[in-house]
mmCIF file of C-alpha atoms and ligand atoms in Angstrom:
data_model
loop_
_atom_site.group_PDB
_atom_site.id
_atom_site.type_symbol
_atom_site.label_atom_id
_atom_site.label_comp_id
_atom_site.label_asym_id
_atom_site.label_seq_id
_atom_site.Cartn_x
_atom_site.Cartn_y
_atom_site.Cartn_z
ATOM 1 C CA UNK A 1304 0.000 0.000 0.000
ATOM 2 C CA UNK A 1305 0.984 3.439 -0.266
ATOM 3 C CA UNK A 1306 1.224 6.731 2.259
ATOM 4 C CA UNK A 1307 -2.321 7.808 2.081
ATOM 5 C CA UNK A 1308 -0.569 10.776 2.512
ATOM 6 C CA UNK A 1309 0.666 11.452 -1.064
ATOM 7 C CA UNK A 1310 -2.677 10.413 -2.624
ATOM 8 C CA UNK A 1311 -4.011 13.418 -4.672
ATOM 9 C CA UNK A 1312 -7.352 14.016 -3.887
ATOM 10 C CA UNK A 1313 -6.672 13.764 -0.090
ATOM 11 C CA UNK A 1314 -3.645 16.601 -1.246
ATOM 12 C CA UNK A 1315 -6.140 18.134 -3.108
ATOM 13 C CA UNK A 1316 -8.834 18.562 -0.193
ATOM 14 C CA UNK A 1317 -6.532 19.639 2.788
ATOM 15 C CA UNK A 1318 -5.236 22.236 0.324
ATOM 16 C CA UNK A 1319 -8.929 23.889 -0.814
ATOM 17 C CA UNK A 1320 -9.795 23.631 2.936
ATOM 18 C CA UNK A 1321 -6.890 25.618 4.326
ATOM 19 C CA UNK A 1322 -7.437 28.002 1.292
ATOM 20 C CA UNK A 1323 -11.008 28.563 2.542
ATOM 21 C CA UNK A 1324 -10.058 29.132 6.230
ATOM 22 C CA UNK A 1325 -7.422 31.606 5.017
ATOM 23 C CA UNK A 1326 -10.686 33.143 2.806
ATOM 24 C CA UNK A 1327 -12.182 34.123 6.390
ATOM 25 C CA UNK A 1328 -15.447 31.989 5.345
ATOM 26 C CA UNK A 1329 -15.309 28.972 7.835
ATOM 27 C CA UNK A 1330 -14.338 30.161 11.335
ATOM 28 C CA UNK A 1331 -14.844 27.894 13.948
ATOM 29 C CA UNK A 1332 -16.341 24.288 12.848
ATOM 30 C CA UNK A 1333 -17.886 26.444 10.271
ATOM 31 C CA UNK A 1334 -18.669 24.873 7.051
ATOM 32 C CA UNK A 1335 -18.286 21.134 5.446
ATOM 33 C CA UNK A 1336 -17.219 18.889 2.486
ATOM 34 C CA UNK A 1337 -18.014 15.779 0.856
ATOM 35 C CA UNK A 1338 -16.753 14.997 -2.268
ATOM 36 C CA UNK A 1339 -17.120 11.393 -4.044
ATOM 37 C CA UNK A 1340 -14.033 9.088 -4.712
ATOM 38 C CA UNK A 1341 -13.755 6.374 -7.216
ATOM 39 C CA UNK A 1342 -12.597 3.195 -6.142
ATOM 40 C CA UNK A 1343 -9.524 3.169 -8.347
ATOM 41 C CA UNK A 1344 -8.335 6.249 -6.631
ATOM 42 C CA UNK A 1345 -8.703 4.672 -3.279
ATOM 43 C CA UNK A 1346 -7.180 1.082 -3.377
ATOM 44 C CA UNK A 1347 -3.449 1.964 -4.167
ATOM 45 C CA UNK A 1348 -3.628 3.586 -0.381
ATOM 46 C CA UNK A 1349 -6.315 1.872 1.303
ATOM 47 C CA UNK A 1350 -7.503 -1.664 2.315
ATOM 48 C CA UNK A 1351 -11.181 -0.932 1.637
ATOM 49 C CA UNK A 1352 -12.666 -4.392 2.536
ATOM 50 C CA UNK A 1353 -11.437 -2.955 6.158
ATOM 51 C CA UNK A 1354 -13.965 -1.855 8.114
ATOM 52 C CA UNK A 1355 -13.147 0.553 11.263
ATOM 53 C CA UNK A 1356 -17.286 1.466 12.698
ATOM 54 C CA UNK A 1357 -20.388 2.021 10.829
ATOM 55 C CA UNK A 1358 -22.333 5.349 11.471
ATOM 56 C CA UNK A 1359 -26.036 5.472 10.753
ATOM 57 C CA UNK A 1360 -26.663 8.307 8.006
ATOM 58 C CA UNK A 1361 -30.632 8.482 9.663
ATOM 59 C CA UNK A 1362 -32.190 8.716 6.390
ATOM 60 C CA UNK A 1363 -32.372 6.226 3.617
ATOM 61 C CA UNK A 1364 -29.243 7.142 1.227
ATOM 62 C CA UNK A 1365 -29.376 3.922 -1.073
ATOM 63 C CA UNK A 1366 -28.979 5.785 -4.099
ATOM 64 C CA UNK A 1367 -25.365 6.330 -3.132
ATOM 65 C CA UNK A 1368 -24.992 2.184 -1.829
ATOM 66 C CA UNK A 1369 -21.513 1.485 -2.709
ATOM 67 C CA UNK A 1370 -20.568 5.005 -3.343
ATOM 68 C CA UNK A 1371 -16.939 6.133 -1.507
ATOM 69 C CA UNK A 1372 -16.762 9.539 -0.145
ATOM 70 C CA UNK A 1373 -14.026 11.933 1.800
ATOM 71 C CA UNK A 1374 -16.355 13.977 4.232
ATOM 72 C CA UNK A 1375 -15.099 16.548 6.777
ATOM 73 C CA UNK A 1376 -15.999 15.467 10.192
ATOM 74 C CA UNK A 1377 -18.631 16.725 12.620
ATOM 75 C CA UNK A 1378 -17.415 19.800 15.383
ATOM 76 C CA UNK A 1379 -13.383 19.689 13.242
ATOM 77 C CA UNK A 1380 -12.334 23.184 11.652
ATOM 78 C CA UNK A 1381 -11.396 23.692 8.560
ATOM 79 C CA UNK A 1382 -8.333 25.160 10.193
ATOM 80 C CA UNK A 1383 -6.898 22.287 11.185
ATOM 81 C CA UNK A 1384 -7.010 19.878 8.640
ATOM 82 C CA UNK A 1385 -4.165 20.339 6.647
ATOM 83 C CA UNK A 1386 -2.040 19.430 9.229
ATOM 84 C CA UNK A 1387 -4.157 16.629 10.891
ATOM 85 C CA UNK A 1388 -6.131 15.070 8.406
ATOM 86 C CA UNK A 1389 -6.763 11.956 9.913
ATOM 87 C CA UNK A 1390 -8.604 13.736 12.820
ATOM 88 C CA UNK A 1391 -10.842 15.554 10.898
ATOM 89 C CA UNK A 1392 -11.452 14.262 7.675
ATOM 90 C CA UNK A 1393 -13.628 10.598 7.367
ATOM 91 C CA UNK A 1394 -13.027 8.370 4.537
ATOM 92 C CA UNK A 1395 -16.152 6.329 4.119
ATOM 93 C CA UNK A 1396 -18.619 4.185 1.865
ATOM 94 C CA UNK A 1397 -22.422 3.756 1.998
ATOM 95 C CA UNK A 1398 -23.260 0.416 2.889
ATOM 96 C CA UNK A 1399 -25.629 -1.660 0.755
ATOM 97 C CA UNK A 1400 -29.031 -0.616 2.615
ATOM 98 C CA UNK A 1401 -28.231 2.949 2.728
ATOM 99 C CA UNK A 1402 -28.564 3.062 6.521
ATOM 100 C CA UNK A 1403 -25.098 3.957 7.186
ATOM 101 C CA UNK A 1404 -21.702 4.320 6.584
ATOM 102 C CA UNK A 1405 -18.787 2.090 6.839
ATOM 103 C CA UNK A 1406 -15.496 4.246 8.044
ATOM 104 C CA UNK A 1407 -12.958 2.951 6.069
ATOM 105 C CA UNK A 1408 -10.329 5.903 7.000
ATOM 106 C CA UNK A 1409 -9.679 8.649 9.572
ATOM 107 C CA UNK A 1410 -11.792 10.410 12.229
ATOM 108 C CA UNK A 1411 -8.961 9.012 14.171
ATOM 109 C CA UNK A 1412 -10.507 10.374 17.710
ATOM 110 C CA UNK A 1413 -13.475 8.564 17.291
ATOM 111 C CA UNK A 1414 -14.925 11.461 15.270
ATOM 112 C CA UNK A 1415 -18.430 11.390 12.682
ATOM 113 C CA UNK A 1416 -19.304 12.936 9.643
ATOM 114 C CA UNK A 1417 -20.228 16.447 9.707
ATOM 115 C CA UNK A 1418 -23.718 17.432 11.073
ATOM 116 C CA UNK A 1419 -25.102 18.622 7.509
ATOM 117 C CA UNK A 1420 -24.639 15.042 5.928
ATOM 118 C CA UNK A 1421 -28.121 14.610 6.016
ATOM 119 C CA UNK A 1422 -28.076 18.175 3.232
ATOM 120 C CA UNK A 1423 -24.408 16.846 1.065
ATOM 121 C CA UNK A 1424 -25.982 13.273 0.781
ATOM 122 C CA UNK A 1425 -29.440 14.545 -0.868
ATOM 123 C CA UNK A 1426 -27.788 16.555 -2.681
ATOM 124 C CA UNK A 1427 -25.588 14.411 -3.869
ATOM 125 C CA UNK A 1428 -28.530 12.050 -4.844
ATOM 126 C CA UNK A 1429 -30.344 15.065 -6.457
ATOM 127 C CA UNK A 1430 -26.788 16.329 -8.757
ATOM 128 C CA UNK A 1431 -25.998 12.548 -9.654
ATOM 129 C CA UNK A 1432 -29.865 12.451 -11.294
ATOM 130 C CA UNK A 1433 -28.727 15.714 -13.633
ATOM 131 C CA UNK A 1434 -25.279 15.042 -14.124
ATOM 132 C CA UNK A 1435 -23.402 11.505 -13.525
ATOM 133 C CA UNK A 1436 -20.205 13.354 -13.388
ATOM 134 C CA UNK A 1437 -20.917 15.096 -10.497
ATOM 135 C CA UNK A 1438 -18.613 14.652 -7.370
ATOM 136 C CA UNK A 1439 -18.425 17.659 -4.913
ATOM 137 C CA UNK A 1440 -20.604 19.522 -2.366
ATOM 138 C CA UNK A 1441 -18.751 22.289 -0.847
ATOM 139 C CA UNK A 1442 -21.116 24.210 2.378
ATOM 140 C CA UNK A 1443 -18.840 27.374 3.086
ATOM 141 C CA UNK A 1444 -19.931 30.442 5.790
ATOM 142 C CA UNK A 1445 -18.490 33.047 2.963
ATOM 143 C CA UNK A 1446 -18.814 36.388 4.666
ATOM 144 C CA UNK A 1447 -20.669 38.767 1.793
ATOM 145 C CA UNK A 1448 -23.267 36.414 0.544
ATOM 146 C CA UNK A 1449 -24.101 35.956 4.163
ATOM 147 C CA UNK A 1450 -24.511 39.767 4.271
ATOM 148 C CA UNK A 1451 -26.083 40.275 1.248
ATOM 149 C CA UNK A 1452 -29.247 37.543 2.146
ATOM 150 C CA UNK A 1453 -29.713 40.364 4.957
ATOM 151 C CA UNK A 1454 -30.298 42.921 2.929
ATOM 152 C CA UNK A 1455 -31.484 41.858 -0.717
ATOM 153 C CA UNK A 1456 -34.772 39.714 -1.347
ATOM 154 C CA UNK A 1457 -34.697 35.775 -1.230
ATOM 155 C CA UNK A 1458 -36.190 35.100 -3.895
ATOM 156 C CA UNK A 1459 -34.045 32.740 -6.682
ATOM 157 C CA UNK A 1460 -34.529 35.017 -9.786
ATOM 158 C CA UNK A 1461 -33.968 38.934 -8.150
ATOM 159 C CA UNK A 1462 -31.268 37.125 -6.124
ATOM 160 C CA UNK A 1463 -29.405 35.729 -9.348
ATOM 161 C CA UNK A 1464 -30.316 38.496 -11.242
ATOM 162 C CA UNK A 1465 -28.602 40.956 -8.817
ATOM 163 C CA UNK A 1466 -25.211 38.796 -8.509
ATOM 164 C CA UNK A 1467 -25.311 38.591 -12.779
ATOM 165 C CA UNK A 1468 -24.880 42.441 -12.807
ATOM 166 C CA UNK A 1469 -22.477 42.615 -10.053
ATOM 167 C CA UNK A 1470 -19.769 40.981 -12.301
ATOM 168 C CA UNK A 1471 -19.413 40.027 -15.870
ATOM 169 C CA UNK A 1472 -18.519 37.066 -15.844
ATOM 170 C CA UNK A 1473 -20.999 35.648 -13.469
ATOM 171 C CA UNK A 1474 -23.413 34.605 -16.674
ATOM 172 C CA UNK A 1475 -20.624 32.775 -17.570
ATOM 173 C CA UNK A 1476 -19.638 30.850 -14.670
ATOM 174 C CA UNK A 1477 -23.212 30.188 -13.405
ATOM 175 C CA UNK A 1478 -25.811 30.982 -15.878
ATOM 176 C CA UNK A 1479 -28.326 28.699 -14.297
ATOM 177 C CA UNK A 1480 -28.596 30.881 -11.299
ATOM 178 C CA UNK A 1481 -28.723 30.160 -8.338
ATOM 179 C CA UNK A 1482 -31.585 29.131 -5.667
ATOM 180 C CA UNK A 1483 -31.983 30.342 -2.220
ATOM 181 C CA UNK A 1484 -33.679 29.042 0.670
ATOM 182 C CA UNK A 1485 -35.072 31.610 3.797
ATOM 183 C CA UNK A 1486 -33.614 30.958 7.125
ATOM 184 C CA UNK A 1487 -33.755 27.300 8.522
ATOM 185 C CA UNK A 1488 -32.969 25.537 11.347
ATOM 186 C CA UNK A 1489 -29.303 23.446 10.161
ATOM 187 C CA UNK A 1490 -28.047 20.241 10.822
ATOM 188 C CA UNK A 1491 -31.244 18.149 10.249
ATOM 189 C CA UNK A 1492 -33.337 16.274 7.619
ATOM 190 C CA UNK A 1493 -35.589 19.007 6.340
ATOM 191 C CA UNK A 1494 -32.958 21.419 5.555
ATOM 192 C CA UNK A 1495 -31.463 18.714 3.344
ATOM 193 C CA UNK A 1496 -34.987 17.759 2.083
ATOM 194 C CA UNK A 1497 -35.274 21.539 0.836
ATOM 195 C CA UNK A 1498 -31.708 21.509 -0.247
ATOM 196 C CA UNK A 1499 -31.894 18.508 -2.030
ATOM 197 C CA UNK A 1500 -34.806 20.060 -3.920
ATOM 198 C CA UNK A 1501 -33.165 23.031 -5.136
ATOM 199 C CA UNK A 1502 -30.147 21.052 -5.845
ATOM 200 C CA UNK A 1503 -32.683 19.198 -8.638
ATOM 201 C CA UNK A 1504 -32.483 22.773 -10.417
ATOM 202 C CA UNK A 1505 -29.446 24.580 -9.407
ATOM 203 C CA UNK A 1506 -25.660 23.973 -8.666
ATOM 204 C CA UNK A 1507 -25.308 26.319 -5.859
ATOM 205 C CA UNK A 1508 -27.844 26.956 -2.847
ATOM 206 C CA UNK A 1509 -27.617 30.491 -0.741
ATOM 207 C CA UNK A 1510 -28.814 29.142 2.972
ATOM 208 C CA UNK A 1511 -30.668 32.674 4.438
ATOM 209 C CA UNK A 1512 -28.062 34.186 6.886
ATOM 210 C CA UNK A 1513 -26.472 31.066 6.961
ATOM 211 C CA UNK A 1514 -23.812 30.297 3.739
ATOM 212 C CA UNK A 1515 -24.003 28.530 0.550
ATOM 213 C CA UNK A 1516 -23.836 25.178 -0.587
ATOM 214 C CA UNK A 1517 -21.988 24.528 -3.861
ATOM 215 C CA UNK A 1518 -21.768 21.946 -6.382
ATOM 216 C CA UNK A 1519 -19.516 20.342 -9.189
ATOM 217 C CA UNK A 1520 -18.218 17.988 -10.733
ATOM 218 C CA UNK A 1521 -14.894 18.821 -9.119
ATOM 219 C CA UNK A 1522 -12.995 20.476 -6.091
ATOM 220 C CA UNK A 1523 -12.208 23.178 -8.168
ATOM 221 C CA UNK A 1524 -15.453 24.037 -10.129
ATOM 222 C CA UNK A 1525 -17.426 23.707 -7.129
ATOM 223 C CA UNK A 1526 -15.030 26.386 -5.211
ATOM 224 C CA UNK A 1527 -15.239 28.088 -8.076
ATOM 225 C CA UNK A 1528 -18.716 28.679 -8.222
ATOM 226 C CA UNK A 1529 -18.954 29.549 -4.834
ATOM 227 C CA UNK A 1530 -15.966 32.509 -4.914
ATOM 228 C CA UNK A 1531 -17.148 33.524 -7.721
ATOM 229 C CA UNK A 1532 -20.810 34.301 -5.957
ATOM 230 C CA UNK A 1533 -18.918 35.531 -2.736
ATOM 231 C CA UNK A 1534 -17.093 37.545 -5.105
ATOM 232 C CA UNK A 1535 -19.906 39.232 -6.907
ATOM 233 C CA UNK A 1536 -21.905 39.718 -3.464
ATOM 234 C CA UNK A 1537 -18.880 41.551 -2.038
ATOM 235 C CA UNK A 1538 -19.187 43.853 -4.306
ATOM 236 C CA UNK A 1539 -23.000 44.137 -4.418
ATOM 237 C CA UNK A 1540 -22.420 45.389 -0.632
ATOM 238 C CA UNK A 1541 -19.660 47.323 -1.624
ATOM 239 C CA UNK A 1542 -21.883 49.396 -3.695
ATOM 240 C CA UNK A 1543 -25.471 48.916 -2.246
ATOM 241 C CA UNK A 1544 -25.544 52.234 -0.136
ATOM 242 C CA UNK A 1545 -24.107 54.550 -3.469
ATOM 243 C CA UNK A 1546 -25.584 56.120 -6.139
ATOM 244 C CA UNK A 1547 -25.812 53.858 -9.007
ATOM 245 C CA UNK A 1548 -24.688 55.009 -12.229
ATOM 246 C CA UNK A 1549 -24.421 52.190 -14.496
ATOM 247 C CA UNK A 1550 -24.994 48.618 -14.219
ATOM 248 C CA UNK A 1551 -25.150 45.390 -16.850
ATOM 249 C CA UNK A 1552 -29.146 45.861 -18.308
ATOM 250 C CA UNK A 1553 -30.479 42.816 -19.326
ATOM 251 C CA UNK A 1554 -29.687 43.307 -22.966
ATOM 252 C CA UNK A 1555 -25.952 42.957 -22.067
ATOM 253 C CA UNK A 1556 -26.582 40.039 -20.448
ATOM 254 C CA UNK A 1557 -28.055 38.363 -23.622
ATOM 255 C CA UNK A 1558 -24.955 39.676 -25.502
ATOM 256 C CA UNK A 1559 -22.938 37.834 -22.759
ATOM 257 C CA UNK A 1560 -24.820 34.647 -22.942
ATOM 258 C CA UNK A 1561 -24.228 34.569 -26.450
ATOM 259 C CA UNK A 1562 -20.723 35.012 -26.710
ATOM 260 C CA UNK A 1563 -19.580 32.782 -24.404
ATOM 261 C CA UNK A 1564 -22.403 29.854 -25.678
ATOM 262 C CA UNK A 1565 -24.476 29.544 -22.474
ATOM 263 C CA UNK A 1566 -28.322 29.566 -21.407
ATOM 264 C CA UNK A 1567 -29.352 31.726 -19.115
ATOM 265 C CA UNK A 1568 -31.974 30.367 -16.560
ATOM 266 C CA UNK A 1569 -35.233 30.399 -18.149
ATOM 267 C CA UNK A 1570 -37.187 33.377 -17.117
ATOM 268 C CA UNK A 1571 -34.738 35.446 -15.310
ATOM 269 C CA UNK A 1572 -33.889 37.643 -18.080
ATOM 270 C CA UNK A 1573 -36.371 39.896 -19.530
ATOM 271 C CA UNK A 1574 -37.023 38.875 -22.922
ATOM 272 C CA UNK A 1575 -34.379 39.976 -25.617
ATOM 273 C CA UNK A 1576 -35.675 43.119 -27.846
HETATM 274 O O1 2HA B 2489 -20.323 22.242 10.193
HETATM 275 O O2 2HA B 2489 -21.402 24.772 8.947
HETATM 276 O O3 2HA B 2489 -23.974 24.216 8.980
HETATM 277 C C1 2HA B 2489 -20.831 23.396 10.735
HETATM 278 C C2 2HA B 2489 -21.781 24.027 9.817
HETATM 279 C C3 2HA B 2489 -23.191 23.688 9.997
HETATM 280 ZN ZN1 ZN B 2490 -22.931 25.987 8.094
#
């Protein structure tokens, strides 16, 4: 076997974690991961007929039987991973009923998977039914979208429309919006059920004075999405108190859409002249 150490995708993860702590977004325990492995990635480094505890997942996830995932663990900080993954990251695969989870790596202290598992597991069952490819949910506490759910409307199509004019290339990067849910209780079964449901629709999910949830078929586009959202609502509270001059109408937007070959979610442009 090799040191799980120098596999790449556990590289991969300690490295966007530390990169997020550094961004300010996850203080604390704040925010979690879960990101699907293939089983030719895993075996070079890992034993995986080797069982270490089974956690129950208390909610049928058989859609995912079989699947492997790396998931952050329950109460760890982002902070400290990079230096200690095998305390707070969980290496795991969904047993055959869906009931639970067979450890197969890590959470060395006798750790779980994060609290929100319930919200990545759904959501991974509601991305895989749009997209086979897709492998990441990212949940981040990034400061200005946080902000900006205090202070703008939550609906899905003024919310997306406001972050599209904040930045030009946010049509690019997520012209299927994004969807927003008010303020819920976390860490339980019906704010995955209502993640989940966006997650049908949408890539990313703004959580009310909460965070965002963000999608992909990798570490990198699902990060990406997200800082590119944080990025546009930064400066959408930058600028919300000043005089607007100028912004990106609608019409722009089309002109956008069409030059870089993407569809704009249905209805949240006004139609083109
Ligand atoms: O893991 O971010 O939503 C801590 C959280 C809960
Ligand atoms: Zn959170």
């Amino acid at each position: 076997m090799k040191d799980i150490m120098t596999a790449p995708f556990l590289t991969e993860v300690r490295k966007l974690l530390q990169n997020m702590y550094r961004l300010g977004w996850d203080e604390r325990n704040g925010g979690n991961l879960s990101y699907i492995l293939k089983e030719e990635e895993l075996t070079p480094y890992l034993d995986v007929t080797k069982v270490i505890r089974n956690n129950p997942t208390n909610f049928d996830a058989k859609p995912l039987a079989g699947r492997y995932f790396i998931v952050t663990g329950t109460g760890k900080y982002f902070k400290n991973v990079y230096d200690d993954p095998e305390n707070n990251l969980g290496i795991m695969r969904v047993s055959a009923d869906g009931q639970s989870v067979e450890l197969l790596w890590g959470y060395a202290d006798g750790g779980r998977p994060t609290s929100e598992l319930p919200a990545h597991f759904r959501s991974h069952i509601s991305r895989l039914s749009v997209d086979p490819e897709h492998r990441v949910v990212l949940h981040t506490h990034c400061t200005n979208v946080i902000a900006m759910t205090f202070v703008h409307p939550l609906d899905a199509r003024s919310f997306t429309r406001t972050l599209w004019q904040m930045c030009t290339e946010c049509m690019v990067v997520f012209p299927d919006g994004v969807g927003v849910l008010p303020w819920m209780l976390c860490g339980n079964d019906e704010i995955g059920v209502a993640t989940a449901e966006k997650m049908k629709e949408f890539r990313l999910c703004v959580w009310g004075m909460h965070g965002i949830f963000g999608t992909g078929k990798s570490l990198d586009e699902a990060f990406g999405l997200v800082e590119t959202v944080e990025k546009a609502a930064e400066i959408y509270v930058k600028i919300m108190n000043k005089p607007i001059l100028q912004t990106i109408t609608d019409e722009q937007l089309w002109i956008l859409a069409d030059a870089f070959g993407v569809t704009p979610r249905e209805g949240f442009l006004e139609p083109r002249k």
